[in-house]
Coordinates of C-alpha atoms and ligand atoms in Angstrom, one line a residue:
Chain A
X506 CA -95.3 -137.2 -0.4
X507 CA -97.3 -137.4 2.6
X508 CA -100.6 -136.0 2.6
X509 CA -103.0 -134.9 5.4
X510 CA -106.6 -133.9 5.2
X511 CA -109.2 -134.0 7.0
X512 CA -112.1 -136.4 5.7
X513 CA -115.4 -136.2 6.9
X514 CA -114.8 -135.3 10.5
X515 CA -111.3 -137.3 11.0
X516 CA -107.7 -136.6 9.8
X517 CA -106.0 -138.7 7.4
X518 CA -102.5 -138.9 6.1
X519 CA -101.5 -140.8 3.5
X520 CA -98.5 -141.4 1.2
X521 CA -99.4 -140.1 -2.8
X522 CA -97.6 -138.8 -5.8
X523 CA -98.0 -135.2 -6.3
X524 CA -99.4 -135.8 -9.3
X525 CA -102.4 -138.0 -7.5
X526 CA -106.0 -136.5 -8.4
X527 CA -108.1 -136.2 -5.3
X528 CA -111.0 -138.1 -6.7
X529 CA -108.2 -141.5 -7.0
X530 CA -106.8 -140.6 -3.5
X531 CA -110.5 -140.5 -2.2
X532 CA -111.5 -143.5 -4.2
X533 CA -108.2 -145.6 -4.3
X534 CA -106.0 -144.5 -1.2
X535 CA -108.9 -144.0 1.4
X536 CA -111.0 -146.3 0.0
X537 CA -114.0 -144.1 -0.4
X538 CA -115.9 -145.3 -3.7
X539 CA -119.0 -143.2 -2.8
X540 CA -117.2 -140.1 -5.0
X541 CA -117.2 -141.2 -8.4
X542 CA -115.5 -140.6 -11.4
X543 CA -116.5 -139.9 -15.0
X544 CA -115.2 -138.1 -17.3
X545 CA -111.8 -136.7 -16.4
X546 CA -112.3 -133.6 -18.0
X547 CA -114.2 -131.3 -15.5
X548 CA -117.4 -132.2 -17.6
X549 CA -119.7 -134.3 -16.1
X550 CA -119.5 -133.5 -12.1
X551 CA -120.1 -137.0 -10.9
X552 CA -117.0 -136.2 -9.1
X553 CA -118.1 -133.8 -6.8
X554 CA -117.1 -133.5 -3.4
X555 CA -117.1 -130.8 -0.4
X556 CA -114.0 -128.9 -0.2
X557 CA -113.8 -126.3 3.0
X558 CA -117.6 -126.6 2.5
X559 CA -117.9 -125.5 -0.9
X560 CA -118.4 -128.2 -4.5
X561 CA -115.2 -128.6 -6.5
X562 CA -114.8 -131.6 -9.0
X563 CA -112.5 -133.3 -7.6
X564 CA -110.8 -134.6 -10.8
X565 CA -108.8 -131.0 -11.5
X566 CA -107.8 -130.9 -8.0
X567 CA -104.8 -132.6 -6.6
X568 CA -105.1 -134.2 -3.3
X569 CA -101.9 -132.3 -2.7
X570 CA -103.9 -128.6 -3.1
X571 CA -106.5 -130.8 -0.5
X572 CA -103.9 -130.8 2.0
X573 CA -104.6 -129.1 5.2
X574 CA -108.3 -129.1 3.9
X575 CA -112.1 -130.2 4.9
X576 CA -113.1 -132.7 2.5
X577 CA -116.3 -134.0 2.6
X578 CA -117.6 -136.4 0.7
X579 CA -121.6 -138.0 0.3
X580 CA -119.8 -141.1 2.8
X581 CA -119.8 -138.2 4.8
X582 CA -123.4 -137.2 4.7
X583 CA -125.5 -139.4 7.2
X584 CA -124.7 -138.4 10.7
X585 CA -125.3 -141.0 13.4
X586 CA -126.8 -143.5 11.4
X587 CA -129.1 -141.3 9.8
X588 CA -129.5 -139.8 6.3
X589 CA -129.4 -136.4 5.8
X590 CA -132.0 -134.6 4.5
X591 CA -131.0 -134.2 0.9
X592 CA -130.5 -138.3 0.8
X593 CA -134.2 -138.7 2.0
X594 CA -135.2 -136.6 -1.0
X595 CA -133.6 -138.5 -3.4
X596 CA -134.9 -141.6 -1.6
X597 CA -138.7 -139.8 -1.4
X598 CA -138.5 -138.2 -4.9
X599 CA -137.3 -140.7 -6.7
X600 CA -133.8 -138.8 -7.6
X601 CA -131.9 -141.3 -9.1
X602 CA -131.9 -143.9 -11.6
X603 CA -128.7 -145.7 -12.3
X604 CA -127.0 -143.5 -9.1
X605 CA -124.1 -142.7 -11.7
X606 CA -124.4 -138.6 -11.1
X607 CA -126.2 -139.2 -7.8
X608 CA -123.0 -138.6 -4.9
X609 CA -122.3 -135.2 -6.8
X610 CA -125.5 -134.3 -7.0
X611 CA -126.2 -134.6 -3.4
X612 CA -123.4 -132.8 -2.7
X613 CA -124.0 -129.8 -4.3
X614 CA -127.4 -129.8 -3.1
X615 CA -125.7 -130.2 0.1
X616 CA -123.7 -127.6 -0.2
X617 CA -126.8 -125.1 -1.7
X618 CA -128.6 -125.3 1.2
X619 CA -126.2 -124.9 3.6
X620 CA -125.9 -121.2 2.0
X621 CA -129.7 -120.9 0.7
X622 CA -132.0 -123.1 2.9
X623 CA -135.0 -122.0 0.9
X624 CA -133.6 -122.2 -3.0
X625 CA -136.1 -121.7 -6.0
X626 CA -136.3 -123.9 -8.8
X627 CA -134.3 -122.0 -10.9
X628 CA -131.6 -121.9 -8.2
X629 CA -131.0 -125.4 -7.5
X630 CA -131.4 -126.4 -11.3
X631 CA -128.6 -123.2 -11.5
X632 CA -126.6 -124.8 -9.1
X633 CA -126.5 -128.4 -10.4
X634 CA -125.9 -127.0 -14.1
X635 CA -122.3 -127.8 -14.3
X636 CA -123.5 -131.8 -13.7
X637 CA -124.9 -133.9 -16.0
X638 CA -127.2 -137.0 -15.4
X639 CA -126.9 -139.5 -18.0
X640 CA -130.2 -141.0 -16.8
X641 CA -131.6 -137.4 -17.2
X642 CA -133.2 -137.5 -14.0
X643 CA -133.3 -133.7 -14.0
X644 CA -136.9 -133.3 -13.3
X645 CA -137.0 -135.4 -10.3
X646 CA -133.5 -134.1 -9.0
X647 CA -134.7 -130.7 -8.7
X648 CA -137.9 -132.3 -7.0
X649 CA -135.6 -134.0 -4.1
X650 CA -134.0 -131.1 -3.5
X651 CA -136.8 -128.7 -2.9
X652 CA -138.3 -131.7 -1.1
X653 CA -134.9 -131.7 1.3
X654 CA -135.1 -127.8 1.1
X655 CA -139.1 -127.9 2.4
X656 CA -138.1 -130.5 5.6
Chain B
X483 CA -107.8 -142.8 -16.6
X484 CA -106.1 -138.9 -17.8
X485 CA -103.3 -138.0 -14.9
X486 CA -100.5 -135.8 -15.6
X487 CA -97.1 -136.5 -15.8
X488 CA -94.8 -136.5 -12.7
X489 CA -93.7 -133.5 -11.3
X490 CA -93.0 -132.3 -7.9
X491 CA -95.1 -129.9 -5.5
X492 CA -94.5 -126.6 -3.5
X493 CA -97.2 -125.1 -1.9
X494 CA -96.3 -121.1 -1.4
X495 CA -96.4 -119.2 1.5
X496 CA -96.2 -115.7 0.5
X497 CA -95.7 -113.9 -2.8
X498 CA -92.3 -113.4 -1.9
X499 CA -91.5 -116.9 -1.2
X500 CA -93.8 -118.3 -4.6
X501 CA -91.8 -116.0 -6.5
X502 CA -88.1 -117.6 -4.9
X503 CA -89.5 -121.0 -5.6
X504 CA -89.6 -119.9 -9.1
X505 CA -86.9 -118.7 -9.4
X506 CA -85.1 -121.7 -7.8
X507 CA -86.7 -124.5 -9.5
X508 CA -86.2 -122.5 -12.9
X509 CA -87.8 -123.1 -16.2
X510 CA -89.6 -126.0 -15.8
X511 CA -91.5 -124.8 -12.9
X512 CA -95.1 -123.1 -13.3
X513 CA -97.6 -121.8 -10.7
X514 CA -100.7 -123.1 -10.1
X515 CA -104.2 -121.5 -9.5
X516 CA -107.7 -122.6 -9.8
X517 CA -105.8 -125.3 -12.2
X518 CA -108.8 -125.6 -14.1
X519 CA -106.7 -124.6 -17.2
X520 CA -103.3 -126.1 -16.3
X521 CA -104.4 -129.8 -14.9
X522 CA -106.6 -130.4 -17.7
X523 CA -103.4 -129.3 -20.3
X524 CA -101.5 -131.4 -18.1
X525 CA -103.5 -134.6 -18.5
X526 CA -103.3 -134.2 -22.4
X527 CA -99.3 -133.6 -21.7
X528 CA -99.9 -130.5 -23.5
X529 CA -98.0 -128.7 -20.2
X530 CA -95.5 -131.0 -18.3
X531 CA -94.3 -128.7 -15.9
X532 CA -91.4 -130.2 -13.5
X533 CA -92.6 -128.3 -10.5
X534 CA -95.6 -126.9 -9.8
X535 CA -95.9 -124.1 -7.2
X536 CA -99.1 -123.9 -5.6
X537 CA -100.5 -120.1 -4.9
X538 CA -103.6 -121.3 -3.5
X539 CA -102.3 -120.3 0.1
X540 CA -101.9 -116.5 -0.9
X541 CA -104.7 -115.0 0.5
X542 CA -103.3 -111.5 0.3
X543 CA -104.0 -111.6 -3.6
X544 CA -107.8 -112.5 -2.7
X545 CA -109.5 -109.3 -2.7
X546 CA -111.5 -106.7 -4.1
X547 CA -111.3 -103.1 -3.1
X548 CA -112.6 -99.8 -4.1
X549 CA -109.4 -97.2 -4.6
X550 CA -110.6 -93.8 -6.0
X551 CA -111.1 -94.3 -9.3
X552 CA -109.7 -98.0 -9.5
X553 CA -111.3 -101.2 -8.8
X554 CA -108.0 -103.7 -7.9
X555 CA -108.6 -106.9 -8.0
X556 CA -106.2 -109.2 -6.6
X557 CA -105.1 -111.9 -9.0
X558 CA -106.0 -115.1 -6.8
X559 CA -109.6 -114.3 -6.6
X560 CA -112.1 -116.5 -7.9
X561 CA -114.6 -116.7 -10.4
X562 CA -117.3 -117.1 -7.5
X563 CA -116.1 -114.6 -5.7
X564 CA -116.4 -111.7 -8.7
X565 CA -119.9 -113.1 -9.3
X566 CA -121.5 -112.9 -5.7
X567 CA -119.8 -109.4 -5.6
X568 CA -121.9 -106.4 -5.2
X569 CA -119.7 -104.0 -5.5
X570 CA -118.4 -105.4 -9.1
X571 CA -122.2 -105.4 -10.2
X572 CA -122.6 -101.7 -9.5
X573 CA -119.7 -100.8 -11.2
X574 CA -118.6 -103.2 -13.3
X575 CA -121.5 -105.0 -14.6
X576 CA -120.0 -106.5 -17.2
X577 CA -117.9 -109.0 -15.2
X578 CA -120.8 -109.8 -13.6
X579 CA -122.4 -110.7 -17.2
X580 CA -119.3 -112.2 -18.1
X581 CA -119.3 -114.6 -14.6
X582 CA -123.0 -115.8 -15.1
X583 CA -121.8 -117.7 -17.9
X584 CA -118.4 -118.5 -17.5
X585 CA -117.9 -122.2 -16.9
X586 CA -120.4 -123.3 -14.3
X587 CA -120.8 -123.2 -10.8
X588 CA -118.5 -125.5 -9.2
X589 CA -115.8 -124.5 -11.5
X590 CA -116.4 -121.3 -10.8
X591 CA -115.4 -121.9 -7.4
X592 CA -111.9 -122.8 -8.2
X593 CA -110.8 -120.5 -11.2
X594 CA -109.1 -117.3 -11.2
X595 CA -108.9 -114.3 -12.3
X596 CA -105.3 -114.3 -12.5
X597 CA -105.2 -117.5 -14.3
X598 CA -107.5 -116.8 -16.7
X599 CA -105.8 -113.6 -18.1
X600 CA -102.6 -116.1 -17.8
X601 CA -104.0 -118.9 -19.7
X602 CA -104.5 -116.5 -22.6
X603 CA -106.8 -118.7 -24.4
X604 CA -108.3 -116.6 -27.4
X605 CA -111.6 -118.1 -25.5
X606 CA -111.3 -117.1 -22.6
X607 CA -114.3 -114.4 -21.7
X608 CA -112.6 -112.5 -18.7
X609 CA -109.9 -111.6 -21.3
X610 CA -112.4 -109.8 -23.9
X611 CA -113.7 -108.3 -20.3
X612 CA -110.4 -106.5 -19.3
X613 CA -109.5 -105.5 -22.5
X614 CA -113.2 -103.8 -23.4
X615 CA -112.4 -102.3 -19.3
X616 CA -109.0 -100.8 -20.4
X617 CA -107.7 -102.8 -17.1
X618 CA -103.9 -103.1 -16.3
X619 CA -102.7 -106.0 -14.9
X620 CA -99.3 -106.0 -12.1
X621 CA -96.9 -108.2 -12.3
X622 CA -94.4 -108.9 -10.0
X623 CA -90.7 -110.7 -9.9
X624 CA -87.9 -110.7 -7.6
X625 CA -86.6 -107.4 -8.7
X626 CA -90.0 -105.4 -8.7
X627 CA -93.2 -104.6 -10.2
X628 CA -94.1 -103.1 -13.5
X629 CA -98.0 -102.4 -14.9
X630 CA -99.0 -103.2 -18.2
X631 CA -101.8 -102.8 -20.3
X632 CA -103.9 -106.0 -21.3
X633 CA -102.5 -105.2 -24.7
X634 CA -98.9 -105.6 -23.4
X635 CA -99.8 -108.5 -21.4
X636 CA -101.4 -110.7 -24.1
X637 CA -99.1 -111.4 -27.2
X638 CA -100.4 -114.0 -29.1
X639 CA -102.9 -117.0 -28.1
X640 CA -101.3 -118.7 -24.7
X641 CA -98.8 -116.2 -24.2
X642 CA -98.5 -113.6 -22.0
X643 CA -95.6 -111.0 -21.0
X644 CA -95.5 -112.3 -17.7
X645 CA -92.0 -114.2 -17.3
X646 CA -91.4 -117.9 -15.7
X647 CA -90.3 -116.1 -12.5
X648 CA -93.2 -113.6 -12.2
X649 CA -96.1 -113.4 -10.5
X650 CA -99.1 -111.8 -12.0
X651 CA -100.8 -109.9 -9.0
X652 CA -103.4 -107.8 -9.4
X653 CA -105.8 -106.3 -12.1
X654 CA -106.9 -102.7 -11.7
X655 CA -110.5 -101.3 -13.4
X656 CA -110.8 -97.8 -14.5
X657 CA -114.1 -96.4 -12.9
X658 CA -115.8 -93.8 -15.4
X659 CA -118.5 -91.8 -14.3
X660 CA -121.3 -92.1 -16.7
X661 CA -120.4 -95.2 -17.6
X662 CA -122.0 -98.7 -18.5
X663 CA -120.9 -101.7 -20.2
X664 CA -122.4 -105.4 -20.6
X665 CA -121.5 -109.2 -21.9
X666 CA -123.5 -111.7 -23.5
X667 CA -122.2 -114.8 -25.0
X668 CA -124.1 -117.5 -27.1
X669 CA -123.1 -121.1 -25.9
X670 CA -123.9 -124.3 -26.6
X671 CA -124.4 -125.8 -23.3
X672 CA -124.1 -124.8 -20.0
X673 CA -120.4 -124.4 -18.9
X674 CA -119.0 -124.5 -22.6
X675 CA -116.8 -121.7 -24.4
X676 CA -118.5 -119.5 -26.5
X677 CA -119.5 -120.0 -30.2
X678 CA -119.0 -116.2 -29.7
X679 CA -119.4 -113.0 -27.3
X680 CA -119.5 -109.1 -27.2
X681 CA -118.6 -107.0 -24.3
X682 CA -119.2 -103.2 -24.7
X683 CA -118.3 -100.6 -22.3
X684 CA -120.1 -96.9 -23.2
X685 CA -119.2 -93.1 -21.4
X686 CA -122.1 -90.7 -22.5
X687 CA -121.0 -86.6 -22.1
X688 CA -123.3 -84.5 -20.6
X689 CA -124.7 -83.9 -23.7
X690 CA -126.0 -87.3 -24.3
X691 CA -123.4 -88.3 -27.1
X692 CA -120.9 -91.1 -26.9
X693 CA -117.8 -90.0 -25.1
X694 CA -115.9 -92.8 -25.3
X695 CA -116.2 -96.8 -26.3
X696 CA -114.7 -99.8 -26.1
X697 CA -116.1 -103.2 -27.7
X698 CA -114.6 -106.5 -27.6
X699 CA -115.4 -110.2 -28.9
X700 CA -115.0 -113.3 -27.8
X701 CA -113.6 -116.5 -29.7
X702 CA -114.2 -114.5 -33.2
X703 CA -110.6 -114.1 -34.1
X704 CA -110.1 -110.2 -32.4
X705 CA -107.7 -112.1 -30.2
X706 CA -106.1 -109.4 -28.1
X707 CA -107.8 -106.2 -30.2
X708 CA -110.6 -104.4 -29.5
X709 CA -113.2 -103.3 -32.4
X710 CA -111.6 -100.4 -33.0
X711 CA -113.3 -99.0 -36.4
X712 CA -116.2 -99.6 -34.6
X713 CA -115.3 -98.4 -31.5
X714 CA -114.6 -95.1 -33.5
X715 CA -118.0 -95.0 -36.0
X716 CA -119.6 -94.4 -32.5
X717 CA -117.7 -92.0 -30.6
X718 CA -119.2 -88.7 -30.3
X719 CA -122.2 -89.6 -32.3
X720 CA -125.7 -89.7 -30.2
X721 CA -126.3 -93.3 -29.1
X722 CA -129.3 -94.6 -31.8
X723 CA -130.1 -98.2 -33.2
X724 CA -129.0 -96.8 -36.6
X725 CA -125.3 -95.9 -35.3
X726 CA -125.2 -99.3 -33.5
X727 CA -126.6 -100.9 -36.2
X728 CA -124.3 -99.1 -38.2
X729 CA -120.9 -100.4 -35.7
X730 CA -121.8 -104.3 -35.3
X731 CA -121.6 -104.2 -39.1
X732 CA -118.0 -102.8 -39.2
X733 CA -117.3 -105.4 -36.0
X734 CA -118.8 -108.2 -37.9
X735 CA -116.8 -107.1 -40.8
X736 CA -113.3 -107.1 -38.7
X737 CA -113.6 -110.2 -36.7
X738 CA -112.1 -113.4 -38.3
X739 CA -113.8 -116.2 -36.9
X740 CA -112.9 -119.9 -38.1
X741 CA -115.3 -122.5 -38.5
X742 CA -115.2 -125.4 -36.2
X743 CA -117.6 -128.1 -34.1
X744 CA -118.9 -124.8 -32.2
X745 CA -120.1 -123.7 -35.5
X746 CA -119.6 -122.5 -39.3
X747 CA -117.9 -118.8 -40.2
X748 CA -121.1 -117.1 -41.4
X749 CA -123.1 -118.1 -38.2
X750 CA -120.3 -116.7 -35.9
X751 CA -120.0 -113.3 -37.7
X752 CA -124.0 -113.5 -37.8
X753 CA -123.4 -113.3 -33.9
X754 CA -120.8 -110.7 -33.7
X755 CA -122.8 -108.6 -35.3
X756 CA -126.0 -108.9 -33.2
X757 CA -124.2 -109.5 -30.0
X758 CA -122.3 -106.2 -30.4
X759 CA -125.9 -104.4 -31.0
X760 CA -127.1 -105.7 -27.7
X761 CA -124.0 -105.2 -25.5
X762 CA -124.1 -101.7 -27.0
X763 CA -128.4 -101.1 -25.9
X764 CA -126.9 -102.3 -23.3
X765 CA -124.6 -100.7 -21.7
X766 CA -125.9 -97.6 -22.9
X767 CA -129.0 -97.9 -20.5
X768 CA -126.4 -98.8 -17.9
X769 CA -124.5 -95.1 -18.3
X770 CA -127.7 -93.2 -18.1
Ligands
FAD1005 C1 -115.3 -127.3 -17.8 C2 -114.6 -126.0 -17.9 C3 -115.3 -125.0 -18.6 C4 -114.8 -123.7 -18.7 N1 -115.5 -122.7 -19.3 C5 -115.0 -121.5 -19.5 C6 -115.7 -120.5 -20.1 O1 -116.8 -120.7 -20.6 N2 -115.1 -119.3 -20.2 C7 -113.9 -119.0 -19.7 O2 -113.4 -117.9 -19.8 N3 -113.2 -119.9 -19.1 C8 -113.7 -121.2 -18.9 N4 -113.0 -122.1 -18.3 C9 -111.7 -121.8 -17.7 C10 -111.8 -121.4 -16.3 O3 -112.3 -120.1 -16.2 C11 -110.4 -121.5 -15.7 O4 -110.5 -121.6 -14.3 C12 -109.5 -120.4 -15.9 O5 -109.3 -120.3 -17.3 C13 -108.1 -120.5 -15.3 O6 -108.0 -120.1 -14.1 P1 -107.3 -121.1 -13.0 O7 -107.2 -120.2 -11.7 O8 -107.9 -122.4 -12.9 O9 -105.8 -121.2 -13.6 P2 -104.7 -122.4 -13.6 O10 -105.2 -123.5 -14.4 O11 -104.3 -122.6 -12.2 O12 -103.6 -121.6 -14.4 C14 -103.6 -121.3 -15.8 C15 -102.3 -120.8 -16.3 O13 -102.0 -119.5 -15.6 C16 -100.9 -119.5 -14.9 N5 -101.1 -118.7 -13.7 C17 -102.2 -118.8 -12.8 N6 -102.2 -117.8 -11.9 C18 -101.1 -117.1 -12.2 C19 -100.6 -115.9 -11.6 N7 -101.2 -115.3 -10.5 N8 -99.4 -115.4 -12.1 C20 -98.8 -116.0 -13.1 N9 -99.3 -117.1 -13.7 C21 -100.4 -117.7 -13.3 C22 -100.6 -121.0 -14.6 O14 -99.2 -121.2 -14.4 C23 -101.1 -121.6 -15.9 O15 -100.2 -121.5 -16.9 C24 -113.5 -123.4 -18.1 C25 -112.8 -124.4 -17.5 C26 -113.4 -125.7 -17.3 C27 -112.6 -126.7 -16.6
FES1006 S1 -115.0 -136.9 -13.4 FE1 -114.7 -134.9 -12.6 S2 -116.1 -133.8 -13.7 FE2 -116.3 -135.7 -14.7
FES1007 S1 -129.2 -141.3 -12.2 FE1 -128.1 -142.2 -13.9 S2 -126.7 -140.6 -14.3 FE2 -128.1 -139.6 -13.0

């Protein structure tokens, strides 16, 4: 079937099986490997992406329930050549490791302080609870953010 | 790399028009929600629905509203959406107990109300919620609507009374004056099912005493029953540690939890029994 979205700013249409998971048609049909993809299973949230502004894991959505949509994804996050916020806290914070969890992370974050600009500790460690980091980078995660928040 | 099996896609427009796709797809066709339920039963080909009817378009069963003396919930609204609600805190603050830890945060943006009572799952907390609430649930076909108790609705694990062709619409809470009720689960992890849960909901009289109680448990083996020996121990006795004491015991005694990786049978009757105590502490500070 042919599916339209719009992707971080422009429409897309592209041709997909119904049964096609959003995180392959990001990854595989548009080509854009920045979401990644773990665990299948809802678990791990490496898979995050923006949908009509708010977090979904990507991987129990189908990019047939995306059509019509905003997706955004963390290819979508520098504007004009230059990083957003939340990337320069993960740069100045030293929020990732291996980057594995990092594109979900970022995106939740993202999408935290577009609601909450000022979030506590306990709110952004609330927020990325349903995301694990392999590299368990948790203490310096939550550092970038508030960093990103503080800017 | 999990992906379902193929199948094709409708996306509805109206209630009216999910419910003819239904119908003219026939058996093999299935709604979809939130789909945090269905896709991942999907992937494991433990559904393999030939058609799957997207309802995520039906705004008009995303709401909460205030109706007398009934909270209706439509049947598309989202976890999220029950947790960030104020008006669910003030009167039902047990789904807002329940919401905290149900699944996480980005899930919670996705699933629904609606398909978590349709999922059935004997995990499932929402479920232990309506029933503890005395809710009733609409459902909807072709021909009509009919209301049915969560009793009705929920006939064994994974199966519910509503039909291939019907829509479930909307859940409706009893408001009681002098009333308060409260959830608390013990979990492994963030975003996992309970090892187990209690929800309580308690009406004092005027006179202090226990009008009227409901308790419920979560992934114990009450699938679909409330705690009712318990439930009756305490009605019309004066709320006192001893008497709640005195219930979680005959709750512990009636669940029939089964030992698996979330833990052993002693552990999880262990937990009904103190969980009940607090949900009932609870909830009775909540009525007065
Ligand atoms: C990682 C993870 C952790 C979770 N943890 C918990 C937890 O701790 N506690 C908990 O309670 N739940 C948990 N869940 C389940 C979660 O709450 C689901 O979202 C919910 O169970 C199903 O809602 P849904 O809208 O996603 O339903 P779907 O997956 O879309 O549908 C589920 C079933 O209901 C049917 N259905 C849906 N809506 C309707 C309707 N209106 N009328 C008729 N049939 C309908 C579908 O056909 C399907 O059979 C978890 C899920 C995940 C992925
Ligand atoms: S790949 Fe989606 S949550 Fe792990
Ligand atoms: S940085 Fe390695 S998984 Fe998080």
């Amino acid at each position: 079937m042919q599916i339209t979205m719009t992707v971080n700013g422009t429409e897309v249409t592209a041709e997909a099986e119904p049964r096609t998971l959003l995180v392959h048609f990001v990854r595989d049909t548009l080509k854009l490997t920045g979401t990644h993809w773990g665990c299948d299973t809802s678990n791990c949230g490496t898979c995050v992406l923006l949908m009509d502004g708010e977090p979904v894991k990507s991987c129990t959505v189908l990019a047939a329930m995306a059509a019509g949509r905003e997706i955004r994804t963390v290819e979508g996050l520098a504007q004009n050549g230059e990083l957003d916020v939340v990337q320069k806290g993960f740069m100045a914070e030293h929020g990732l490791q291996c980057g594995f969890c990092t594109p979900g992370m970022m995106m939740s974050a993202r999408a935290l302080l577009d609601r909450n600009p000022d979030p506590s500790e306990t709110e952004i460690r609330t927020a990325i609870s349903g995301q694990i980091c392999r590299c368990t980078g948790y203490a310096t995660i939550v550092r970038s953010i508030r960093w990103a928040a503080a800017q | 790399m999990q992906v379902p099996a193929p199948f094709d896609y409708a996306r509805a427009e109206s209630v009216e028009d999910a419910l003819t796709l239904l119908q003219r797809h026939g058996p093999e066709s299935r709604v979809i929600a939130g789909g945090h339920s269905l896709l991942p039963m999907m992937k494991l080909r433990l559904a393999r629905p030939e058609w799957l009817i997207d309802i995520n378009d039906l705004f008009e069963l995303d709401y909460l509203v205030e109706d007398g003396d009934v909270l209706r919930v439509g049947a598309l609204t989202r976890h999220a959406t029950l947790l960030g609600s104020d008006l669910i805190a003030g009167k039902l603050p047990i789904v807002t107990d329940a919401e905290r830890v149900i699944a996480d945060p980005v899930v919670r943006n996705r699933g629904t109300i609606g398909g978590s009572l349709c999922q059935a799952d004997p995990a499932e907390d929402l479920s232990t919620v309506c029933e503890v609430l005395r809710a009733q649930v609409v459902i909807r076909s072709l021909d009509g609507e009919r209301v049915v108790s969560m009793e009705e609705l929920h006939r064994g694990p994974y199966e519910t009374a509503v039909e291939q062709d019907e829509l479930l619409t909307e859940i409706r809470f009893p408001i009681r004056p002098r009333t308060g009720s409260a959830y608390e689960k013990v979990e492994r992890r963030v975003g996992d099912w309970a090892v187990a849960a209690a929800g309580a909901s308690v009406t004092l009289a005027d006179d202090g005493t226990i009008a009227d109680v409901a308790i419920g448990l979560t992934s114990v083996g009450l699938d679909g029953r409330t705690a009712t020996r318990a439930e009756d121990a305490l009605r019309n006795a004066p709320p006192s540690e001893e008497a709640f004491t005195a219930a979680a015991e005959l709750a512990k005694q009636d669940c029939d939890p089964v030992a698996d990786q979330r833990g052993p049978v002693d552990y999880k009757r262990h937990l009904a029994a103190e969980l009940t105590k607090r949900v009932l502490r609870r909830a009775v500070e909540r009525a007065r």
